[in-house]
Coordinates of C-alpha atoms in Angstrom, one line a residue:
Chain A
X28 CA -18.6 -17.9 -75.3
X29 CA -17.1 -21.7 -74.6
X30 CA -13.5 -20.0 -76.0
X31 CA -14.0 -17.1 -72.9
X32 CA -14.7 -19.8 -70.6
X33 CA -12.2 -22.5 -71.7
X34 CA -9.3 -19.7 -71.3
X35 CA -9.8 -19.5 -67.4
X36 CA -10.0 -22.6 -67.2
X37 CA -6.9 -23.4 -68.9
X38 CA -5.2 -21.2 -66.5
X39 CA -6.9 -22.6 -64.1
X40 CA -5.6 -26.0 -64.9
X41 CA -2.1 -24.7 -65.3
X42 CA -2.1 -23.4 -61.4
X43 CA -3.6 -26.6 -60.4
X44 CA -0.8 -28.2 -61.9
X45 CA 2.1 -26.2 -60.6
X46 CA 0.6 -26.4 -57.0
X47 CA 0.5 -29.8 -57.2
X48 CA 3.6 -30.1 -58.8
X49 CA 5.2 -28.1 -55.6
X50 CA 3.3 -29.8 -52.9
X51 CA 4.4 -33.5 -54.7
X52 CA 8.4 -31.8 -55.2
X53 CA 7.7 -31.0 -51.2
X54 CA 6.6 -34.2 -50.2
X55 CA 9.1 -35.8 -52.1
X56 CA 12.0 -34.4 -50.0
X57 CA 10.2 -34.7 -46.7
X58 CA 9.8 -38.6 -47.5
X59 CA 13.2 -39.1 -48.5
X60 CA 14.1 -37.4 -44.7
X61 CA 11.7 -38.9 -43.0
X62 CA 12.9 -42.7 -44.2
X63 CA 16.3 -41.4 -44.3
X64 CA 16.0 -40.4 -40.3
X65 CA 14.2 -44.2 -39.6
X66 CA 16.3 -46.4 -41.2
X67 CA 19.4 -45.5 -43.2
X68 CA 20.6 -43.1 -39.9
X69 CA 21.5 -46.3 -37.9
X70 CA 24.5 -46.2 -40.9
X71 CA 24.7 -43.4 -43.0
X72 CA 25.0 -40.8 -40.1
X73 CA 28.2 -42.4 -37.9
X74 CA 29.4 -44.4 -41.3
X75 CA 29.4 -47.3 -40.1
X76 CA 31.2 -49.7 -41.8
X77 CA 32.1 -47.7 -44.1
X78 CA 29.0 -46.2 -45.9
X79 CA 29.0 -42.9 -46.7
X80 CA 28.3 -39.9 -44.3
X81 CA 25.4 -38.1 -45.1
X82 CA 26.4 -34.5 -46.3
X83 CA 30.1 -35.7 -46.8
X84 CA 30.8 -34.5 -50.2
X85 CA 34.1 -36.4 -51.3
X86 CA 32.5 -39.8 -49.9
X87 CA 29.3 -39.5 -51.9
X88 CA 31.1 -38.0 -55.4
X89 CA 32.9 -40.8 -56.9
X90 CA 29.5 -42.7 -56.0
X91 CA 27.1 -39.9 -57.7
X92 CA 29.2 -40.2 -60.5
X93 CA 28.0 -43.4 -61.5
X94 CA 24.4 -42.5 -62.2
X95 CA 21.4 -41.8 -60.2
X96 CA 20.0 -45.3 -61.4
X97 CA 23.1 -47.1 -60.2
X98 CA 22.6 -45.6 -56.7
X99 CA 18.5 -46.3 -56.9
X100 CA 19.9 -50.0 -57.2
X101 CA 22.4 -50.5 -54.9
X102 CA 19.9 -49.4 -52.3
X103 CA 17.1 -51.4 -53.4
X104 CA 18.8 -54.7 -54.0
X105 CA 21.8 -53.5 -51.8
X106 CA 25.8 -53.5 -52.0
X107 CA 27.9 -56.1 -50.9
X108 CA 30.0 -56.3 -48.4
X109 CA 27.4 -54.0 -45.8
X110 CA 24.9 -51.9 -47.5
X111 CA 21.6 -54.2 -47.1
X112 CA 18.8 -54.3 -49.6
X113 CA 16.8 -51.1 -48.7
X114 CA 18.8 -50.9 -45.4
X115 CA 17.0 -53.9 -44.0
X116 CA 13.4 -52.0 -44.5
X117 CA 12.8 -54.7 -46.9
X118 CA 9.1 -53.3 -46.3
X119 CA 9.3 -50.0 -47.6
X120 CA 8.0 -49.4 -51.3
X121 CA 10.6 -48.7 -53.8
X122 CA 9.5 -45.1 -53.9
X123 CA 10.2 -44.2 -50.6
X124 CA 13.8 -45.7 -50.7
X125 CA 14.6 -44.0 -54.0
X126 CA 13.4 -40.8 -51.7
X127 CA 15.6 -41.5 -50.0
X128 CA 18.6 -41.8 -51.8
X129 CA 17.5 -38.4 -53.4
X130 CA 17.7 -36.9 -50.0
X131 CA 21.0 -38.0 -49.3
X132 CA 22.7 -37.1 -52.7
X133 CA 20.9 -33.6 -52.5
X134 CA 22.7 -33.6 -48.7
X135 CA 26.1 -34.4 -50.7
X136 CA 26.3 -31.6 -53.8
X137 CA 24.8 -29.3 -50.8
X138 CA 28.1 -30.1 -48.8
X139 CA 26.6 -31.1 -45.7
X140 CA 23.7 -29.2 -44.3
X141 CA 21.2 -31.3 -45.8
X142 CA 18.9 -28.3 -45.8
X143 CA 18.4 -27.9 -49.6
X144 CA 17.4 -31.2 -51.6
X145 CA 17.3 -31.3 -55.8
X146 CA 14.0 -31.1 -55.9
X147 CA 14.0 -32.8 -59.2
X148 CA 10.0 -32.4 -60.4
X149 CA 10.1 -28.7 -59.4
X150 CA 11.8 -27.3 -62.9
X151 CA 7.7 -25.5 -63.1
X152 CA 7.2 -23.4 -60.1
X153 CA 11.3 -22.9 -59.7
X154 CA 11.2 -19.6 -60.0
X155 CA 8.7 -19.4 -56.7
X156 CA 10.3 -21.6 -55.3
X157 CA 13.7 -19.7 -55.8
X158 CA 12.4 -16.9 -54.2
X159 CA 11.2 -18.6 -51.2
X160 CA 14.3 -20.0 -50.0
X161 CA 16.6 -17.5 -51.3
X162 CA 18.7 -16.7 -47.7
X163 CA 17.9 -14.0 -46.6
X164 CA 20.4 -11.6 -45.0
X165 CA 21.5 -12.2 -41.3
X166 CA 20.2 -8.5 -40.3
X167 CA 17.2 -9.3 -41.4
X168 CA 16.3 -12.4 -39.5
X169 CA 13.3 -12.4 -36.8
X170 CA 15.4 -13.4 -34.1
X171 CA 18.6 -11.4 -33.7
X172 CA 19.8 -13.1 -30.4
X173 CA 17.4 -15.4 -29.4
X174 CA 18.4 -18.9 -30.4
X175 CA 16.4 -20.4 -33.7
X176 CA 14.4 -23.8 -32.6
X177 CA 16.6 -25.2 -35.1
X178 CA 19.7 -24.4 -33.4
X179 CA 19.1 -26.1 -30.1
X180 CA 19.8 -29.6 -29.1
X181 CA 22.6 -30.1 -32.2
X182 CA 23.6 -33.1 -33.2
X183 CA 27.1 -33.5 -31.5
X184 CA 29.0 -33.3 -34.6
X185 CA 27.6 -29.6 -35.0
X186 CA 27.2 -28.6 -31.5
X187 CA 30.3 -26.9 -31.4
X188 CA 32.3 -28.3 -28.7
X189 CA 32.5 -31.5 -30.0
X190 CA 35.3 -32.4 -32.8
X191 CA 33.9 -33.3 -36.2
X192 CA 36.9 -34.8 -37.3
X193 CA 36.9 -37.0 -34.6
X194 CA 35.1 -40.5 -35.6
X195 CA 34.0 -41.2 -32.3
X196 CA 31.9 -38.2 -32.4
X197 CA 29.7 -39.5 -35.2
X198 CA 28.8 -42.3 -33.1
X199 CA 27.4 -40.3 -30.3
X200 CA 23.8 -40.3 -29.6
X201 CA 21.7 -37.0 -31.1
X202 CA 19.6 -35.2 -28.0
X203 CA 16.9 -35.3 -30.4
X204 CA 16.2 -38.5 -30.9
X205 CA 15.9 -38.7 -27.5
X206 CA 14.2 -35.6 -26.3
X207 CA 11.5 -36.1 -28.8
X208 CA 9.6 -38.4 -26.8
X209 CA 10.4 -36.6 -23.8
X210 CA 7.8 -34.0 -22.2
X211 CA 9.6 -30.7 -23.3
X212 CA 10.5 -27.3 -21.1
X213 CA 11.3 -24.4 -22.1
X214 CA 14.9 -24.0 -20.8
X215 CA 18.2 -25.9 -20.5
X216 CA 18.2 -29.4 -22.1
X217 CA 14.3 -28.6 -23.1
X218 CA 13.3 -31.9 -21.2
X219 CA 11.2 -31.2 -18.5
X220 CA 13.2 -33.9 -16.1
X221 CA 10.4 -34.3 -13.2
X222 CA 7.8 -35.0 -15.6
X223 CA 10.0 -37.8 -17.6
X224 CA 10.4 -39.1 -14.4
X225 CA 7.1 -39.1 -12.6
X226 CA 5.8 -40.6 -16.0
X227 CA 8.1 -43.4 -16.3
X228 CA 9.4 -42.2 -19.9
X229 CA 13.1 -42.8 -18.4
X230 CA 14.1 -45.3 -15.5
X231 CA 17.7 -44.3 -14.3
X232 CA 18.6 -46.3 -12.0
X233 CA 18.9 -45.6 -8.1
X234 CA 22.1 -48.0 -8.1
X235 CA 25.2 -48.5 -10.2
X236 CA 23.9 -52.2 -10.8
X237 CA 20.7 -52.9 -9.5
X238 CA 18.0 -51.7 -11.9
X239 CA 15.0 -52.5 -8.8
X240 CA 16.4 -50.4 -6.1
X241 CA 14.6 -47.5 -5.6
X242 CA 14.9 -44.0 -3.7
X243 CA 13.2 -43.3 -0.7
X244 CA 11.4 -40.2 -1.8
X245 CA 11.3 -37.4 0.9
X246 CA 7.8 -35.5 0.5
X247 CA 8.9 -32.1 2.8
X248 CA 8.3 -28.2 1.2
X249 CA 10.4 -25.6 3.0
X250 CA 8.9 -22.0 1.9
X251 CA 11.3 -19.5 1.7
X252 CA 9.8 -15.6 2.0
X253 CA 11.1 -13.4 -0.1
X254 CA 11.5 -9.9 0.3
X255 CA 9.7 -7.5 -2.7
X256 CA 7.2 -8.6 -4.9
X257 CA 8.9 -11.9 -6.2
X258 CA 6.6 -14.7 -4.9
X259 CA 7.8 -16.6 -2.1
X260 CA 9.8 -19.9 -3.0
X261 CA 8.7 -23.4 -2.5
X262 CA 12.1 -26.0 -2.1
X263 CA 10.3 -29.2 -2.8
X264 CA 12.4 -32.2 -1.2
X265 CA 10.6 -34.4 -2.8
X266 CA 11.3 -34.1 -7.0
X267 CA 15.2 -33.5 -5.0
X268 CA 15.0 -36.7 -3.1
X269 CA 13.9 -38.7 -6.6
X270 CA 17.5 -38.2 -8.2
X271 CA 19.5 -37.0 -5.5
X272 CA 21.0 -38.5 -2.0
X273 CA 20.8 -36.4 1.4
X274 CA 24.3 -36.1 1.3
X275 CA 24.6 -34.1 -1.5
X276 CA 23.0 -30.9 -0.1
X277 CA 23.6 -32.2 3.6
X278 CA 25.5 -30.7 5.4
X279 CA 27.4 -29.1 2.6
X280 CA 25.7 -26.7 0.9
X281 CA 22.2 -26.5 3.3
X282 CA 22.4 -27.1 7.2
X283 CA 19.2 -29.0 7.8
X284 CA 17.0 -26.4 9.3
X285 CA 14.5 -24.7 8.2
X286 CA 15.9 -21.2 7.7
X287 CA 19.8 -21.6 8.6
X288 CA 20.9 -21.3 5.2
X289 CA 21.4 -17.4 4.1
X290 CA 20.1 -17.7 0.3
X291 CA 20.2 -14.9 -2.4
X292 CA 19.8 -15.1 -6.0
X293 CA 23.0 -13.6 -6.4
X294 CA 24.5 -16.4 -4.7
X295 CA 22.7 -19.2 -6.8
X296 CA 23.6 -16.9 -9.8
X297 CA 27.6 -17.6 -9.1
X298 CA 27.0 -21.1 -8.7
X299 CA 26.4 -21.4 -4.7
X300 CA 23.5 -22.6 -3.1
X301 CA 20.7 -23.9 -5.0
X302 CA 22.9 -22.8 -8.2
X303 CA 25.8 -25.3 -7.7
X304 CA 22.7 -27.7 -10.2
X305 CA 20.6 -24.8 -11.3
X306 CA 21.9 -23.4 -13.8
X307 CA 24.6 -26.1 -14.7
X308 CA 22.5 -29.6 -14.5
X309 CA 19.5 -28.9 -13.1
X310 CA 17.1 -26.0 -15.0
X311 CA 18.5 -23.0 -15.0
X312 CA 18.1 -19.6 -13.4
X313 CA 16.1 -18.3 -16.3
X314 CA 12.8 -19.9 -15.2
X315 CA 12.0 -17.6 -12.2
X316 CA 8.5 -19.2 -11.6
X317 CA 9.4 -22.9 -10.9
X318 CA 11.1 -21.7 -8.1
X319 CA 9.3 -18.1 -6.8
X320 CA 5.9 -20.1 -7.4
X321 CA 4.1 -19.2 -4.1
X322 CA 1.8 -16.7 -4.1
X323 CA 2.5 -14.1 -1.5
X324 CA -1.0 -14.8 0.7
X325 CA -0.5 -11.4 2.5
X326 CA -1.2 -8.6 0.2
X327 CA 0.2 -5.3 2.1
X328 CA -2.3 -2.8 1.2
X329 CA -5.3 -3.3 -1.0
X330 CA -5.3 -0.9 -4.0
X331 CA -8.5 1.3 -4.0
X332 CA -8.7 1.5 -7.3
X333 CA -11.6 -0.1 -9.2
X334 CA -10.4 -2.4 -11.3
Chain B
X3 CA 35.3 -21.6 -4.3
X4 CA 37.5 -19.0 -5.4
X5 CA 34.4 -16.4 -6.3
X6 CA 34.3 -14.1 -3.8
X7 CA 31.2 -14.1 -1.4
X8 CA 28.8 -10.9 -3.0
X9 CA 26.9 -9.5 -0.4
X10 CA 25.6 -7.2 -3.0
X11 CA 21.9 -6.2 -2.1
X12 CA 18.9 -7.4 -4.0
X13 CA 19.4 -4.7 -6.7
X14 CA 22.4 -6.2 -7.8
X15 CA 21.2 -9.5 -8.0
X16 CA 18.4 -8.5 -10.2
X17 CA 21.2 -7.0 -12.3
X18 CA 23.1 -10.2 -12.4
X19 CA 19.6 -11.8 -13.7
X20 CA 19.3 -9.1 -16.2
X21 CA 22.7 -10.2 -17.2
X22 CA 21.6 -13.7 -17.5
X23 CA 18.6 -13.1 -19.6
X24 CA 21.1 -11.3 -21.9
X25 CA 23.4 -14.2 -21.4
X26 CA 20.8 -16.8 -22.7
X27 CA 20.2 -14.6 -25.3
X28 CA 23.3 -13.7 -27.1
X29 CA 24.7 -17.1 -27.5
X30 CA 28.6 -17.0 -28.0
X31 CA 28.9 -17.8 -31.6
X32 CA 29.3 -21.3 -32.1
X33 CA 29.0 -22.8 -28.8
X34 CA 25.9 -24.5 -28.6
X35 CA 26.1 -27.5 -27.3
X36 CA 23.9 -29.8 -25.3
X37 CA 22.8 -28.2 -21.7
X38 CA 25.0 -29.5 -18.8
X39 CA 28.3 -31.5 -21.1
X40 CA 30.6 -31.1 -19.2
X41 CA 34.5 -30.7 -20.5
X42 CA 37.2 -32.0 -18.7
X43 CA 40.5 -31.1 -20.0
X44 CA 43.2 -30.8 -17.0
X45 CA 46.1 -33.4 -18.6
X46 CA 44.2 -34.2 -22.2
X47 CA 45.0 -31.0 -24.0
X48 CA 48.7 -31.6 -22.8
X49 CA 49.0 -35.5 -23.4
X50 CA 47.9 -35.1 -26.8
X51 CA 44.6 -36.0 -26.4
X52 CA 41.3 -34.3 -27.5
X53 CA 39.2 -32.9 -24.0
X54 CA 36.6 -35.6 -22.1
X55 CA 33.7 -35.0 -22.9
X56 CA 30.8 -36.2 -20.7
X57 CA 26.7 -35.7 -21.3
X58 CA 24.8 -35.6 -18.4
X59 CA 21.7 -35.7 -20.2
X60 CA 23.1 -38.7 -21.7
X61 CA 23.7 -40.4 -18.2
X62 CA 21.0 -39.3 -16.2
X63 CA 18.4 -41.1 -18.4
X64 CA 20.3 -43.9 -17.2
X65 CA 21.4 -43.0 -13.7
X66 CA 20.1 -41.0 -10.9
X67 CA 22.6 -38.3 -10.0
X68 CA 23.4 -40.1 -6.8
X69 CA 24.9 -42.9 -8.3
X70 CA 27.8 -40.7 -9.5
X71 CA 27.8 -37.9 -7.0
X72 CA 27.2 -39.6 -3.7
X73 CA 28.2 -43.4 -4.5
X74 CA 30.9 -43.0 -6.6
X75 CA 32.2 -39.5 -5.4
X76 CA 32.4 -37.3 -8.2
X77 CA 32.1 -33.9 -6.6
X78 CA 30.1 -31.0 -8.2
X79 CA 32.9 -29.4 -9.9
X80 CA 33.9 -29.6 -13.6
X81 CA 37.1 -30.7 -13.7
X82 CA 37.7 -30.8 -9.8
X83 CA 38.0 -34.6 -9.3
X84 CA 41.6 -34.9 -11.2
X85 CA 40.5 -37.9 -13.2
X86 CA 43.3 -39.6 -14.9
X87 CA 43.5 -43.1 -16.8
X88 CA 45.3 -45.4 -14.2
X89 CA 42.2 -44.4 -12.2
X90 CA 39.5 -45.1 -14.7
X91 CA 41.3 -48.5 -15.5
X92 CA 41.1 -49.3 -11.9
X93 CA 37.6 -48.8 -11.9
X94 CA 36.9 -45.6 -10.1
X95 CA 34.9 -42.6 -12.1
X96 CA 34.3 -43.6 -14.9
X97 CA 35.8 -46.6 -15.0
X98 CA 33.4 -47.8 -12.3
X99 CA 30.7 -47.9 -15.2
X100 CA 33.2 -48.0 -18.2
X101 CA 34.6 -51.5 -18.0
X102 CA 33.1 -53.7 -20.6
X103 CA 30.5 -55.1 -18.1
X104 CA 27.6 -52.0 -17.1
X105 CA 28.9 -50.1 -20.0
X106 CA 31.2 -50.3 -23.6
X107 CA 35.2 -49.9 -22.3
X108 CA 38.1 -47.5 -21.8
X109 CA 39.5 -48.9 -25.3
X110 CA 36.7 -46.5 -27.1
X111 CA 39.2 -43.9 -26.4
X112 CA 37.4 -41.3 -29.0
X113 CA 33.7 -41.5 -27.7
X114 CA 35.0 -39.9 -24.2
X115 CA 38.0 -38.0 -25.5
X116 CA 35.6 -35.9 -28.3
X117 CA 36.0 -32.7 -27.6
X118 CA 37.9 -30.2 -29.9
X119 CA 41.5 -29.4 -28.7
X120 CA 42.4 -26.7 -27.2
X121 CA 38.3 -26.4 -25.1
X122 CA 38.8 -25.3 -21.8
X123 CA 37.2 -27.0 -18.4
X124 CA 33.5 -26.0 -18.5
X125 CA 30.0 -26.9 -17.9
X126 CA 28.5 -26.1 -21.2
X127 CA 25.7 -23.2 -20.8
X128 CA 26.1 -22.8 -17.4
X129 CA 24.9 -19.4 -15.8
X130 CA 28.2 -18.7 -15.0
X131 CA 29.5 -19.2 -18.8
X132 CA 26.8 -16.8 -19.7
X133 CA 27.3 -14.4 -17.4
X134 CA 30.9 -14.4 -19.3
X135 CA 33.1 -14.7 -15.8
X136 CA 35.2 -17.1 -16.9
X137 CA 35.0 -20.5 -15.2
X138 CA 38.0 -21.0 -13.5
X139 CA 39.4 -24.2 -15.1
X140 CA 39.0 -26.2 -12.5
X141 CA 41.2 -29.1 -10.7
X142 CA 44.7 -26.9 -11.6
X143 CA 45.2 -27.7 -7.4

């Protein structure tokens, strides 16, 4: 009777244990980002001063070389002339740096997508945890042409106009870390610009030099009726007059009267009209309802059916 | 505006936005850079430098878009305001920012001139790129 019930729980222990063991493998390697993003970035990222790139292979092997404990103390205690003891996060526990460090030497041997760390507790559930992340084939992925979240807003070094071999690019500033605290959209730079704006989350300035002077905000709609059953759209001067001058739509691209201007979508699809911003600076085309957002208030024949 | 004038009915236009949902869809390959970077490559390509490379979104948490477009005159055309460096040293474009005083100076050669060689003129992800008519690379007047 107590040997039935001990087997179970035996096996029961044993799953315990390799969940654990996967969950603490797991955490490990989200910690060792997580620091790595906060502190060691401001560095490791641009290589500054010369440390060594994160993901650059050839920088971090002659260092890997001399011993995971060796690396574990030149970050803790740090490495003259410019590494600092735990990159000047001298209140970080020792675990978290040594996380780190595992994170960036998994980013090395993985040759620079930092995507796949050592895992180094995870020797019980590898198997599993093989399967998990063994890549599937392209033809197989959800999205076939939709972008991946994780493809958007690239740091510039992977964006793929900028040059990688260029060390100037490496100090350029990541959207992300930006955009993050930044109320999000669903199109173009995903920031929703108004709303960072209206909220006070950015503050460019209405002058080259004087950080107090301030726009005279123009609060005018001009409805435009549209023909078919897109809803009529509402031109808002005033989220216009916040970030731009008069002069830039008058007289050039809009005469100032209500109705002069001869506006199609193809038109502001080739970059004329309201598309000489949307759909280059300004959100793009794609989001039809920010622009066709009025309702049309005359319905032309009520259905008969019942609903 | 070298794009001739469509006076294509409403059909077509809807076809046009069809296009561009495909467009924003089916991202060329490797090209997915920020929203609105603009490249600027009239002389670099040829002088031996890598293309400019400017980010709006960059700048316009710092600046309205009147600073630049009505103030300092940069018109709204990628690669139509024939920057060159005797300009930017004499303070106009980006030079009128770029001068060691509002922000770093022209000696950081490599953080404007970051793009890889050979990239035409472009606003990256504009409609127009996605719609694949090529942009015309602007400022050849």
């Amino acid at each position: 009777m107590i040997r039935t019930l001990r087997n179970p729980a035996v096996a029961l222990g044993a799953l315990c244990c390799t969940l654990f063991a996967t969950g603490t493998a797991l955490a490990q390697q989200d910690k060792g980002k997580a620091v790595y993003d906060k502190v060691c970035v401001a560095c490791h990222s641009a290589g500054i001063a010369g440390a060594p790139r994160l993901g650059d292979a050839k920088a971090w092997a002659p260092r890997i070389k001399t011993g995971i404990d060796t690396l574990y103390g030149s970050a803790l205690k740090g490495k003259a002339p410019a590494m600092p003891a735990k990159g000047g996060a001298t209140d970080l526990p020792d675990a978290d740096i040594k996380a780190a460090v595992d994170y960036m030497v998994a980013a090395a041997k993985d040759g620079g997508s930092g995507a796949a760390a050592t895992a180094p507790a995870a020797a019980a559930p590898a198997a599993a945890a093989a399967a998990a992340t063994k890549p599937r084939p392209a033809a197989l992925s959800f999205n076939r042409l939709l972008k991946p979240a994780s493809k958007r807003n690239p740091p510039p070094p992977e964006d793929g106009i900028h040059d990688p071999q260029n060390d100037g690019t490496h100090a350029l500033q990541p959207p992300l870390q930006v955009f993050e605290s930044l109320p999000r959209s669903n199109a173009g730079n995903r920031v929703d610009w108004v709303k960072a704006l209206d909220n006070n989350l950015i503050a460019p300035r209405w002058d080259r030099t004087d950080p107090a002077a301030a726009p005279v905000v123009m609060d005018l709609n001009i409805v435009r009726e549209v023909k078919g059953s897109m809803p009529d759209v509402v031109y808002p001067h005033k989220q216009h007059t916040a970030w731009l001058d008069c002069s830039n739509c008058h007289p050039q691209i809009f005469i100032p009267q209500k109705g002069a201007n001869q506006i199609s979508m193809a038109a502001i699809l080739l970059g004329q009209k309201c598309g000489v911003c949307h759909g280059k600076v300004a959100f793009p085309v794609s989001e039809c309802r920010i622009c066709h957002s009025k309702k049309k208030n005359v319905m032309p024949v009520k259905n008969a059916q019942a609903n | 505006m070298r794009l001739r004038h469509p006076r294509a009915p409403w059909r077509s236009a809807l076809a046009l936005v069809a296009a561009v949902w495909i467009g924003s869809i089916g991202t060329s390959g490797e090209a997915r850079a920020e929203y609105a970077d603009v490249v600027i490559n009239n002389y670099s390509d040829a002088a031996g430098m890598r293309p400019v490379i400017f980010p709006h979104w960059f700048h316009r948490i710092r600046f309205r878009c009147k600073v630049c477009h009505a103030d300092l005159g940069f018109q709204f055309k990628a690669g139509g305001n024939e920057i060159n460096m005797v300009k930017i040293i004499d303070g106009q474009f980006c030079g009128a920012c770029h001068n060691g005083d509002i922000a770093w100076s022209v000696e950081n050669c490599n953080l404007c001139h970051s793009g890889k060689p050979g990239t035409p003129t472009q606003v990256h992800e504009s409609t127009i790129q996605k719609l694949a008519i090529q942009p015309q690379a602007g400022g050849q007047q």
